[in-house]
Coordinates of C-alpha atoms in Angstrom, one line a residue:
Chain A
X1 CA 65.5 104.6 52.3
X2 CA 68.7 104.6 54.4
X3 CA 69.6 107.9 52.5
X4 CA 66.5 109.6 53.5
X5 CA 66.9 108.4 57.1
X6 CA 70.4 109.8 57.2
X7 CA 69.1 113.1 55.9
X8 CA 66.6 113.3 58.6
X9 CA 69.2 112.6 61.3
X10 CA 71.5 115.2 59.7
X11 CA 69.0 118.0 59.8
X12 CA 68.1 117.0 63.3
X13 CA 71.6 117.4 64.6
X14 CA 72.1 120.5 62.5
X15 CA 69.0 122.0 64.0
X16 CA 70.3 121.1 67.4
X17 CA 73.7 122.6 66.9
X18 CA 72.1 125.7 65.3
X19 CA 69.9 126.0 68.3
X20 CA 72.8 125.6 70.6
X21 CA 74.8 128.3 68.7
X22 CA 72.0 130.8 68.7
X23 CA 71.5 130.1 72.4
X24 CA 75.2 130.8 73.1
X25 CA 75.1 133.9 71.0
X26 CA 72.0 135.1 72.9
X27 CA 73.8 134.3 76.1
X28 CA 76.9 136.3 75.2
X29 CA 74.8 139.3 74.1
X30 CA 72.6 139.2 77.2
X31 CA 75.4 138.6 79.6
X32 CA 78.0 140.8 77.8
X33 CA 78.9 142.7 80.9
X34 CA 79.6 139.6 82.8
X35 CA 81.8 138.2 80.1
X36 CA 83.6 141.6 80.0
X37 CA 84.1 141.4 83.8
X38 CA 85.4 137.8 83.4
X39 CA 87.9 138.8 80.7
X40 CA 90.8 139.8 83.0
X41 CA 90.2 136.8 85.2
X42 CA 90.2 134.4 82.2
X43 CA 93.4 136.1 80.9
X44 CA 95.0 135.6 84.3
X45 CA 94.2 131.9 84.4
X46 CA 95.2 131.3 80.8
X47 CA 98.5 133.2 81.1
X48 CA 99.7 132.3 84.6
X49 CA 98.2 128.8 85.1
X50 CA 97.8 127.3 81.6
X51 CA 100.9 129.1 80.3
X52 CA 103.2 127.0 82.6
X53 CA 101.3 123.9 81.7
X54 CA 102.1 124.6 78.1
X55 CA 105.7 125.3 79.1
X56 CA 105.9 121.8 80.6
X57 CA 106.7 120.4 77.2
X58 CA 110.3 121.5 77.8
X59 CA 110.5 118.4 80.0
X60 CA 110.7 116.5 76.7
X61 CA 112.9 119.0 74.9
X62 CA 116.5 120.0 74.9
X63 CA 115.6 123.5 76.0
X64 CA 117.8 126.4 75.2
X65 CA 116.9 129.9 76.3
X66 CA 117.8 131.3 72.8
X67 CA 115.6 128.8 71.0
X68 CA 112.6 129.2 73.4
X69 CA 110.0 126.7 74.2
X70 CA 108.7 126.2 70.6
X71 CA 112.0 125.9 68.7
X72 CA 114.0 123.7 71.1
X73 CA 114.4 120.1 69.7
X74 CA 112.4 117.2 71.1
X75 CA 114.4 114.6 72.9
X76 CA 111.7 112.3 74.3
X77 CA 112.1 110.9 77.7
X78 CA 115.9 111.6 78.0
X79 CA 115.5 113.9 81.0
X80 CA 113.3 111.4 82.8
X81 CA 115.8 108.6 82.1
X82 CA 118.7 110.6 83.4
X83 CA 116.7 111.6 86.5
X84 CA 115.7 108.0 87.2
X85 CA 119.3 106.9 86.7
X86 CA 120.6 109.8 88.9
X87 CA 122.7 108.9 91.9
X88 CA 120.4 111.1 94.1
X89 CA 117.1 109.8 92.8
X90 CA 116.4 107.3 95.6
X91 CA 117.6 109.8 98.2
X92 CA 115.1 112.4 96.9
X93 CA 112.3 109.9 96.8
X94 CA 113.0 108.6 100.2
X95 CA 113.3 112.0 101.8
X96 CA 110.2 113.4 100.1
X97 CA 108.1 110.4 101.2
X98 CA 109.5 110.1 104.7
X99 CA 108.9 113.8 105.5
X100 CA 105.4 113.5 104.2
X101 CA 104.7 110.2 106.0
X102 CA 105.9 111.7 109.3
X103 CA 103.7 114.8 108.8
X104 CA 100.7 112.5 108.1
X105 CA 101.5 110.4 111.2
X106 CA 102.2 113.2 113.6
X107 CA 101.3 116.7 112.4
X108 CA 97.9 115.7 110.8
X109 CA 96.5 114.1 114.0
X110 CA 97.9 116.8 116.2
X111 CA 95.3 119.4 115.3
X112 CA 92.5 116.8 115.7
X113 CA 93.8 115.9 119.1
X114 CA 94.0 119.6 120.1
X115 CA 90.5 120.2 118.9
X116 CA 89.2 117.2 121.0
X117 CA 91.1 118.4 124.1
X118 CA 89.9 122.0 123.7
X119 CA 86.4 120.7 123.4
X120 CA 86.7 119.1 126.9
X121 CA 87.5 122.5 128.5
X122 CA 84.5 123.8 130.2
X123 CA 85.7 127.3 131.2
X124 CA 85.1 129.3 128.1
X125 CA 87.6 132.1 129.0
X126 CA 90.4 129.6 129.4
X127 CA 89.4 127.9 126.1
X128 CA 89.4 131.2 124.2
X129 CA 92.8 132.1 125.7
X130 CA 94.4 128.8 124.6
X131 CA 92.9 129.2 121.1
X132 CA 94.1 132.7 120.7
X133 CA 97.6 131.9 121.7
X134 CA 97.8 128.7 119.7
X135 CA 96.8 130.4 116.5
X136 CA 99.5 133.0 116.7
X137 CA 102.5 131.2 115.3
X138 CA 100.5 130.6 112.0
X139 CA 100.9 134.3 111.3
X140 CA 104.6 134.5 111.9
X141 CA 106.7 134.3 108.7
X142 CA 108.5 131.2 108.0
X143 CA 111.8 133.1 107.8
X144 CA 111.4 134.3 111.4
X145 CA 110.3 130.8 112.6
X146 CA 113.4 129.2 111.1
X147 CA 115.6 132.0 112.3
X148 CA 114.4 131.5 115.9
X149 CA 114.9 127.7 115.5
X150 CA 118.5 128.2 114.3
X151 CA 119.1 130.4 117.4
X152 CA 117.3 128.3 120.0
X153 CA 118.7 124.9 118.8
X154 CA 122.2 126.0 118.2
X155 CA 124.9 124.1 120.1
X156 CA 125.2 126.9 122.7
X157 CA 121.5 127.9 122.4
X158 CA 118.6 127.9 124.9
X159 CA 117.5 124.3 124.2
X160 CA 120.9 122.8 124.8
X161 CA 121.2 124.8 128.0
X162 CA 117.9 123.3 129.2
X163 CA 119.0 119.8 128.2
X164 CA 122.3 120.4 130.0
X165 CA 120.4 121.1 133.2
X166 CA 119.0 117.5 133.1
X167 CA 122.5 116.2 132.3
X168 CA 122.3 115.7 128.6
X169 CA 125.1 116.3 126.1
X170 CA 124.6 119.3 123.8
X171 CA 123.4 118.5 120.3
X172 CA 123.8 120.6 117.1
X173 CA 120.2 120.1 116.2
X174 CA 120.3 121.9 112.8
X175 CA 123.4 120.2 111.6
X176 CA 122.4 116.7 112.5
X177 CA 121.0 114.8 109.5
X178 CA 119.4 112.2 111.7
X179 CA 117.3 115.0 113.4
X180 CA 116.2 116.9 110.3
X181 CA 112.9 115.2 109.9
X182 CA 112.1 115.5 113.6
X183 CA 112.9 119.2 113.5
X184 CA 110.9 119.9 110.3
X185 CA 107.8 118.1 111.5
X186 CA 107.8 119.2 115.1
X187 CA 108.3 122.9 114.2
X188 CA 105.5 122.5 111.7
X189 CA 103.3 121.2 114.5
X190 CA 104.3 124.2 116.7
X191 CA 103.4 126.6 113.9
X192 CA 100.2 125.0 112.7
X193 CA 98.5 123.0 115.4
X194 CA 96.2 125.8 116.6
X195 CA 95.2 127.0 113.2
X196 CA 94.6 123.5 112.0
X197 CA 92.3 122.8 114.9
X198 CA 89.8 125.6 114.0
X199 CA 88.1 123.6 111.3
X200 CA 87.7 120.6 113.5
X201 CA 86.3 122.7 116.3
X202 CA 83.8 124.0 113.8
X203 CA 82.9 120.4 112.8
X204 CA 82.5 119.5 116.5
X205 CA 80.2 122.5 117.1
X206 CA 77.9 121.3 114.3
X207 CA 77.2 118.0 116.0
X208 CA 73.6 117.7 117.2
X209 CA 73.7 118.2 121.1
X210 CA 70.8 115.8 121.6
X211 CA 73.1 113.0 120.6
X212 CA 75.1 113.7 123.7
X213 CA 72.0 113.9 125.9
X214 CA 70.9 110.5 124.6
X215 CA 74.3 109.0 125.1
X216 CA 74.5 110.3 128.7
X217 CA 71.1 108.8 129.5
X218 CA 72.5 105.5 128.2
X219 CA 75.3 105.9 130.7
X220 CA 78.2 106.9 128.4
X221 CA 81.0 108.8 130.1
X222 CA 82.9 111.6 128.4
X223 CA 85.4 109.2 126.9
X224 CA 82.6 107.0 125.4
X225 CA 80.9 110.2 124.1
X226 CA 84.1 111.3 122.4
X227 CA 84.6 107.9 120.9
X228 CA 81.1 107.3 119.6
X229 CA 79.7 110.8 118.9
X230 CA 82.4 113.5 118.6
X231 CA 84.9 111.5 116.5
X232 CA 82.3 110.1 114.0
X233 CA 80.9 113.6 113.7
X234 CA 84.3 115.0 112.7
X235 CA 84.9 112.2 110.2
X236 CA 83.8 113.9 107.0
X237 CA 86.1 116.9 107.8
X238 CA 89.0 114.6 108.7
X239 CA 88.6 112.6 105.5
X240 CA 88.4 115.6 103.2
X241 CA 91.4 117.2 104.8
X242 CA 93.3 113.9 104.6
X243 CA 92.6 113.6 100.9
X244 CA 93.7 117.2 100.3
X245 CA 96.9 116.4 102.3
X246 CA 97.6 113.4 100.2
X247 CA 97.4 115.5 97.0
X248 CA 99.8 118.1 98.2
X249 CA 102.1 115.5 99.6
X250 CA 105.0 115.7 97.1
X251 CA 104.8 119.4 96.6
X252 CA 105.7 119.8 100.3
X253 CA 107.2 123.0 101.6
X254 CA 110.3 123.7 99.6
X255 CA 110.3 127.2 101.0
X256 CA 110.7 126.0 104.6
X257 CA 113.3 123.3 103.8
X258 CA 115.4 125.8 101.8
X259 CA 115.6 127.9 104.9
X260 CA 116.3 125.0 107.2
X261 CA 118.7 122.8 105.4
X262 CA 122.4 123.1 104.8
X263 CA 124.9 120.9 103.0
X264 CA 125.4 118.9 106.2
X265 CA 121.8 117.8 106.3
X266 CA 121.2 117.4 102.5
X267 CA 121.3 113.7 103.0
X268 CA 118.0 113.7 104.9
X269 CA 116.6 117.1 104.0
X270 CA 116.9 117.3 100.2
X271 CA 113.4 116.7 98.6
X272 CA 112.3 116.8 95.0
X273 CA 111.2 120.4 95.2
X274 CA 114.3 121.7 96.8
X275 CA 116.4 119.7 94.2
X276 CA 114.3 121.4 91.4
X277 CA 115.0 124.8 93.0
X278 CA 118.8 124.2 93.3
X279 CA 119.3 122.6 89.9
X280 CA 116.7 124.7 88.0
X281 CA 116.6 128.2 89.4
X282 CA 120.2 128.4 90.8
X283 CA 121.8 126.0 88.2
X284 CA 119.7 127.1 85.2
X285 CA 119.2 123.5 84.0
X286 CA 115.6 124.1 82.9
X287 CA 114.6 121.2 80.7
X288 CA 115.9 118.6 83.2
X289 CA 114.3 120.2 86.3
X290 CA 111.1 120.7 84.5
X291 CA 111.0 117.0 83.9
X292 CA 111.7 116.4 87.6
X293 CA 108.9 118.8 88.5
X294 CA 106.5 117.1 86.1
X295 CA 107.3 113.7 87.6
X296 CA 106.5 115.3 91.0
X297 CA 103.2 116.7 89.9
X298 CA 102.1 113.5 88.2
X299 CA 102.7 111.4 91.3
X300 CA 100.8 114.0 93.4
X301 CA 98.0 113.9 91.0
X302 CA 97.9 110.1 91.1
X303 CA 98.0 110.1 94.9
X304 CA 95.0 112.5 95.2
X305 CA 92.9 110.5 92.8
X306 CA 93.9 107.3 94.6
X307 CA 93.1 108.7 98.1
X308 CA 89.8 109.9 96.8
X309 CA 88.8 106.6 95.3
X310 CA 89.9 104.6 98.4
X311 CA 88.0 106.9 100.6
X312 CA 84.9 106.6 98.4
X313 CA 85.1 102.9 98.7
X314 CA 85.7 102.5 102.4
X315 CA 83.8 105.5 103.9
X316 CA 81.5 107.1 101.2
X317 CA 83.3 110.5 102.0
X318 CA 84.8 112.0 98.9
X319 CA 86.2 115.1 97.5
X320 CA 84.5 114.7 94.1
Chain B
X1 CA 74.3 119.1 134.5
X2 CA 73.1 115.9 136.2
X3 CA 76.2 113.9 135.2
X4 CA 78.5 113.3 138.2
X5 CA 82.2 113.5 137.4
X6 CA 84.0 110.3 138.0
X7 CA 87.6 110.2 139.4
X8 CA 89.0 109.4 136.0
X9 CA 87.3 112.4 134.5
X10 CA 88.6 114.7 137.2
X11 CA 92.2 113.5 136.6
X12 CA 91.8 113.9 132.9
X13 CA 90.5 117.5 133.3
X14 CA 93.5 118.4 135.5
X15 CA 96.0 116.8 133.0
X16 CA 94.2 118.5 130.2
X17 CA 94.4 121.9 131.8
X18 CA 98.1 121.4 132.5
X19 CA 98.7 120.3 128.9
X20 CA 96.9 123.4 127.6
X21 CA 99.0 125.7 129.9
X22 CA 102.2 124.0 128.6
X23 CA 101.1 124.6 125.0
X24 CA 100.6 128.3 125.8
X25 CA 104.0 128.5 127.4
X26 CA 105.7 126.7 124.5
X27 CA 104.0 128.9 122.0
X28 CA 104.5 132.3 123.7
X29 CA 107.9 131.9 125.4
X30 CA 110.1 132.0 122.3
X31 CA 108.6 135.4 121.4
X32 CA 109.2 136.7 125.0
X33 CA 112.7 135.4 125.0
X34 CA 113.4 137.2 121.7
X35 CA 111.8 140.4 123.1
X36 CA 113.9 140.3 126.3
X37 CA 117.1 139.4 124.5
X38 CA 116.6 142.2 122.0
X39 CA 116.4 144.7 124.8
X40 CA 119.4 143.3 126.7
X41 CA 122.9 144.5 126.8
X42 CA 124.8 142.8 123.9
X43 CA 127.9 141.9 126.0
X44 CA 125.8 140.3 128.7
X45 CA 123.4 138.4 126.4
X46 CA 126.5 137.0 124.6
X47 CA 127.6 135.4 127.8
X48 CA 124.2 134.6 129.1
X49 CA 122.9 131.0 128.9
X50 CA 119.5 129.9 130.0
X51 CA 116.0 131.1 130.2
X52 CA 115.4 134.9 130.2
X53 CA 112.5 136.3 132.3
X54 CA 113.5 139.9 131.9
X55 CA 116.2 141.7 129.8
X56 CA 119.7 141.4 131.3
X57 CA 120.9 144.9 131.3
X58 CA 119.1 147.3 129.1
X59 CA 120.3 148.6 125.8
X60 CA 118.6 149.9 122.7
X61 CA 121.7 150.0 120.5
X62 CA 120.5 147.0 118.5
X63 CA 117.3 148.8 117.6
X64 CA 119.2 151.8 116.6
X65 CA 121.5 149.7 114.4
X66 CA 118.5 148.0 112.8
X67 CA 116.7 151.3 112.2
X68 CA 119.9 152.8 110.7
X69 CA 120.4 149.9 108.4
X70 CA 119.3 151.1 104.9
X71 CA 118.4 147.5 103.8
X72 CA 115.9 147.1 106.6
X73 CA 114.3 150.4 105.7
X74 CA 114.1 149.6 102.0
X75 CA 112.8 146.2 102.9
X76 CA 110.1 147.6 105.0
X77 CA 109.1 150.1 102.4
X78 CA 109.1 147.5 99.6
X79 CA 107.1 145.1 101.7
X80 CA 104.5 147.8 102.4
X81 CA 104.3 148.4 98.7
X82 CA 103.9 144.7 97.9
X83 CA 101.3 144.3 100.6
X84 CA 99.2 147.2 99.6
X85 CA 99.6 146.8 95.8
X86 CA 99.4 143.1 95.8
X87 CA 96.4 143.0 98.0
X88 CA 94.6 145.6 95.9
X89 CA 95.3 143.5 92.8
X90 CA 94.2 140.3 94.5
X91 CA 91.0 141.8 95.8
X92 CA 90.1 143.4 92.5
X93 CA 90.7 140.3 90.4
X94 CA 89.1 137.9 92.9
X95 CA 86.0 140.1 93.2
X96 CA 85.6 140.3 89.4
X97 CA 85.9 136.5 89.1
X98 CA 83.7 135.7 92.1
X99 CA 81.0 138.1 90.9
X100 CA 80.9 136.8 87.3
X101 CA 81.0 133.2 88.3
X102 CA 78.3 133.7 91.0
X103 CA 75.8 134.8 88.4
X104 CA 73.2 132.2 87.4
X105 CA 72.2 131.5 83.8
X106 CA 75.5 132.3 82.3
X107 CA 76.3 129.7 79.7
X108 CA 80.0 129.3 80.1
X109 CA 80.3 129.6 83.9
X110 CA 80.4 126.0 84.7
X111 CA 83.1 125.3 82.1
X112 CA 85.1 128.2 83.5
X113 CA 84.7 127.0 87.0
X114 CA 86.0 123.6 85.9
X115 CA 88.9 125.2 84.2
X116 CA 89.8 127.0 87.5
X117 CA 89.4 123.9 89.7
X118 CA 91.7 122.0 87.4
X119 CA 94.5 124.5 88.2
X120 CA 94.0 123.6 91.9
X121 CA 94.9 120.0 91.3
X122 CA 97.5 120.3 88.6
X123 CA 100.0 123.0 87.7
X124 CA 103.0 123.5 85.6
X125 CA 105.4 123.7 88.4
X126 CA 108.3 125.9 89.4
X127 CA 110.5 125.9 86.3
X128 CA 107.9 126.6 83.6
X129 CA 106.4 129.3 85.8
X130 CA 109.8 130.9 86.2
X131 CA 110.4 130.8 82.5
X132 CA 107.0 132.3 81.8
X133 CA 107.7 135.2 84.2
X134 CA 111.1 135.6 82.6
X135 CA 109.7 135.6 79.0
X136 CA 107.1 138.2 80.0
X137 CA 110.0 140.4 81.0
X138 CA 108.8 140.6 84.6
X139 CA 112.0 139.2 86.1
X140 CA 113.6 141.6 88.6
X141 CA 110.5 143.8 88.5
X142 CA 107.9 144.2 91.2
X143 CA 105.3 142.7 88.8
X144 CA 106.8 139.3 89.4
X145 CA 105.6 139.4 93.0
X146 CA 102.2 141.0 92.2
X147 CA 100.8 139.3 89.1
X148 CA 101.5 135.6 89.1
X149 CA 99.5 135.1 92.3
X150 CA 96.8 137.7 91.5
X151 CA 94.0 135.2 92.3
X152 CA 94.0 132.4 94.9
X153 CA 91.4 129.9 93.5
X154 CA 90.5 128.8 96.9
X155 CA 89.6 132.4 97.9
X156 CA 87.8 132.9 94.7
X157 CA 85.5 129.9 95.5
X158 CA 84.9 131.2 99.0
X159 CA 84.0 134.6 97.8
X160 CA 81.8 133.2 95.0
X161 CA 79.8 131.2 97.6
X162 CA 79.4 134.4 99.7
X163 CA 78.1 136.4 96.7
X164 CA 75.7 133.6 95.8
X165 CA 74.1 134.1 99.2
X166 CA 73.0 137.7 98.4
X167 CA 69.2 137.6 97.7
X168 CA 68.4 137.7 94.0
X169 CA 65.5 140.1 94.5
X170 CA 67.9 142.9 95.4
X171 CA 69.7 142.4 92.1
X172 CA 66.5 142.2 90.2
X173 CA 65.0 145.4 91.5
X174 CA 68.3 147.2 90.8
X175 CA 68.2 145.9 87.2
X176 CA 64.6 147.2 86.8
X177 CA 66.0 150.6 87.9
X178 CA 68.5 150.3 85.0
X179 CA 71.6 149.2 86.8
X180 CA 74.2 147.2 84.9
X181 CA 76.4 144.4 86.2
X182 CA 79.2 146.8 87.2
X183 CA 76.8 148.8 89.3
X184 CA 75.2 145.7 90.8
X185 CA 78.6 144.4 91.8
X186 CA 80.1 147.5 93.2
X187 CA 77.0 149.0 94.9
X188 CA 75.0 145.9 96.0
X189 CA 77.0 142.7 96.1
X190 CA 80.3 144.0 97.4
X191 CA 78.9 146.2 100.2
X192 CA 76.7 143.3 101.4
X193 CA 79.6 140.9 101.5
X194 CA 81.9 143.0 103.5
X195 CA 82.7 140.4 106.2
X196 CA 84.0 138.0 103.6
X197 CA 85.9 140.8 101.8
X198 CA 87.5 141.8 105.1
X199 CA 88.7 138.2 105.6
X200 CA 90.1 138.1 102.0
X201 CA 92.0 141.4 102.6
X202 CA 93.5 139.9 105.8
X203 CA 94.5 136.6 104.2
X204 CA 96.0 138.2 101.1
X205 CA 97.8 140.9 103.1
X206 CA 99.3 138.5 105.6
X207 CA 100.4 136.3 102.7
X208 CA 102.2 139.1 101.0
X209 CA 103.7 140.3 104.3
X210 CA 105.2 136.9 105.1
X211 CA 106.1 135.6 101.6
X212 CA 109.8 135.4 100.7
X213 CA 110.0 132.6 98.1
X214 CA 108.8 134.4 95.0
X215 CA 111.1 137.3 95.8
X216 CA 113.9 134.8 96.2
X217 CA 113.3 133.4 92.8
X218 CA 112.4 136.5 90.8
X219 CA 114.4 139.3 92.3
X220 CA 118.1 140.0 92.0
X221 CA 118.1 143.8 92.6
X222 CA 118.6 144.4 96.3
X223 CA 116.7 147.7 96.0
X224 CA 113.5 145.6 95.4
X225 CA 114.0 143.1 98.2
X226 CA 111.0 142.7 100.6
X227 CA 111.7 142.6 104.3
X228 CA 111.5 138.8 104.5
X229 CA 114.4 138.5 102.1
X230 CA 116.5 140.9 104.1
X231 CA 115.6 139.0 107.2
X232 CA 116.7 135.8 105.6
X233 CA 120.1 137.3 105.1
X234 CA 120.3 138.4 108.7
X235 CA 118.8 135.4 110.4
X236 CA 119.6 132.5 108.2
X237 CA 122.8 133.5 106.4
X238 CA 123.9 135.3 109.5
X239 CA 125.3 138.4 107.9
X240 CA 124.9 141.3 110.2
X241 CA 128.2 142.8 109.1
X242 CA 126.6 145.6 107.1
X243 CA 124.9 147.0 110.2
X244 CA 127.9 146.8 112.5
X245 CA 130.6 148.6 110.5
X246 CA 130.8 151.4 113.0
X247 CA 131.5 149.2 116.0
X248 CA 134.8 147.8 117.2
X249 CA 135.6 144.2 116.2
X250 CA 134.7 142.6 119.6
X251 CA 131.6 144.6 120.1
X252 CA 130.6 143.8 116.5
X253 CA 130.2 140.1 117.3
X254 CA 128.1 140.8 120.4
X255 CA 125.8 143.4 118.9
X256 CA 125.3 141.1 116.0
X257 CA 123.3 138.8 118.3
X258 CA 121.0 141.5 119.6
X259 CA 120.6 142.8 116.1
X260 CA 119.1 139.5 115.1
X261 CA 116.6 139.6 117.9
X262 CA 115.8 143.2 117.3
X263 CA 115.1 142.5 113.6
X264 CA 112.8 139.7 114.5
X265 CA 110.8 142.0 116.8
X266 CA 110.7 144.9 114.4
X267 CA 109.5 142.6 111.5
X268 CA 107.0 140.8 113.6
X269 CA 105.6 143.8 115.5
X270 CA 103.0 144.9 113.0
X271 CA 101.3 141.4 113.1
X272 CA 101.7 141.1 116.8
X273 CA 100.0 144.4 117.4
X274 CA 97.2 143.9 115.0
X275 CA 96.7 140.2 115.9
X276 CA 94.3 140.6 118.9
X277 CA 92.0 142.8 116.7
X278 CA 92.1 140.7 113.6
X279 CA 92.0 137.3 115.3
X280 CA 88.2 136.9 115.0
X281 CA 88.3 137.7 111.3
X282 CA 91.0 135.1 110.8
X283 CA 88.9 132.4 112.4
X284 CA 85.8 133.7 110.6
X285 CA 87.5 133.1 107.3
X286 CA 88.4 129.5 108.1
X287 CA 84.8 128.8 109.0
X288 CA 83.4 130.3 105.8
X289 CA 85.9 128.2 103.9
X290 CA 84.8 125.2 105.8
X291 CA 81.1 125.6 105.0
X292 CA 81.8 125.0 101.3
X293 CA 83.1 121.5 100.8

């Protein structure tokens, strides 16, 4: 009896897989043009996104250019061990996290605050003008922005002249390790505050106006309205962007730091991604820096999953 | 409005207005300073300290020096090539992907979407990508700046959402008339999605115009350098020597300063000129992106 039963089950699953296969075949024939259109797109993703993921195995190999990815010998976790034991390890971790935490504390709320303040402006011409001007720096290349910073914040530059007028000693802003994080984060705010506020303004404009009418009848002033209607209305947007920020935390802007830092400020400016750039691209130490990069990606991945699940638990807003 | 403003609210609105004006000044003034300084007399600007409200002296030598510099011209030409070529590739590939993935009843579409979304959360990182580009023989060729970023997954998703909004009935009637997917895409979906496509063109083009990092990694040949990499040498590494060879030693130092400002203006001018016209599209794009969460 059990035999017979198994047979029945077998034919049933075979039937199902047969059906599935014929369905797939029919789909491919019917949608052949769509699959043809997809072909270059798929090739792009496989080569340029999954290719590097395959290449990540060199983090566990003694990679030699002559041997290539496949033939280089496995060495296990040696690269990771030597990174964790590296003299600079804690410095890199500290710098990476501190820059990110400062961005989260100051740059992230800045756009939200700007959106709230813009929302309080009644004259629409003035509001539009402020918006237009504040978006502008977003479209200036980072090379130009850092170039202007180097000029304005030089020891004999414009900013030191203004500080001198109120009696302060000149500071070499770009050479001072203690100021690097401040310079990095504040220039980021200058460049991104307006652009970042667009999405929050959109969220505000989607709030039901009758809520405000009701609050006003209940005697709520503008401050109470902001606190109890506008902010909660922006919450989903804020949370989603916060989660996304958490995920990109460790992969933070190596391109801007590479322009901004110099050996004098390495102590506070050098982050994991700039270290990978220096050691890997300039120093050609590929296996080791691939391991450092992998460590970076894994931590980012954990952070984004963590942020998402915390947010799911405390606020029911989530990315997935 | 029947609500009477309280004293606190009036004070707030004054402070708020002042703050907004301050923001505008802090944003705009650096550009004005650079503009005035670039037009100034090199010897005077070298001695000048403080805020500029108009050029001190007037001198166009810096602009002449910049325009005579072969590296700036090659950089400009290369950047235009990367912007046009890169944006064309971006647009073509993103449209293909967005069209195919916006079709309903295609069996593998969900799995392919998943495969794309995974790449947004996890990637191989700088070194494996560099080695891949190297092993494809694209190092030190323009392809290294054009192909690895051919599609931005974020833009692909925005465009797919826009394509899905086109009424199905249009597509069906075209199909009855014998149109295939290629015709439906190019004659119906794309023309009806022009606002989104305009936004995509802008985003991709501005990205190519401003990018320097991939050029820094992949290019050694100075003949291929985009403008931003030339700028990096002039502004960050501070080497204006190549442009001042004709001048006397003392003038050389002075004109070096105005050359920096003139370079900033020349390289930013296209965006500054187009900006007022494009601004609404920029914003439009963020809003389309925001709808899909």
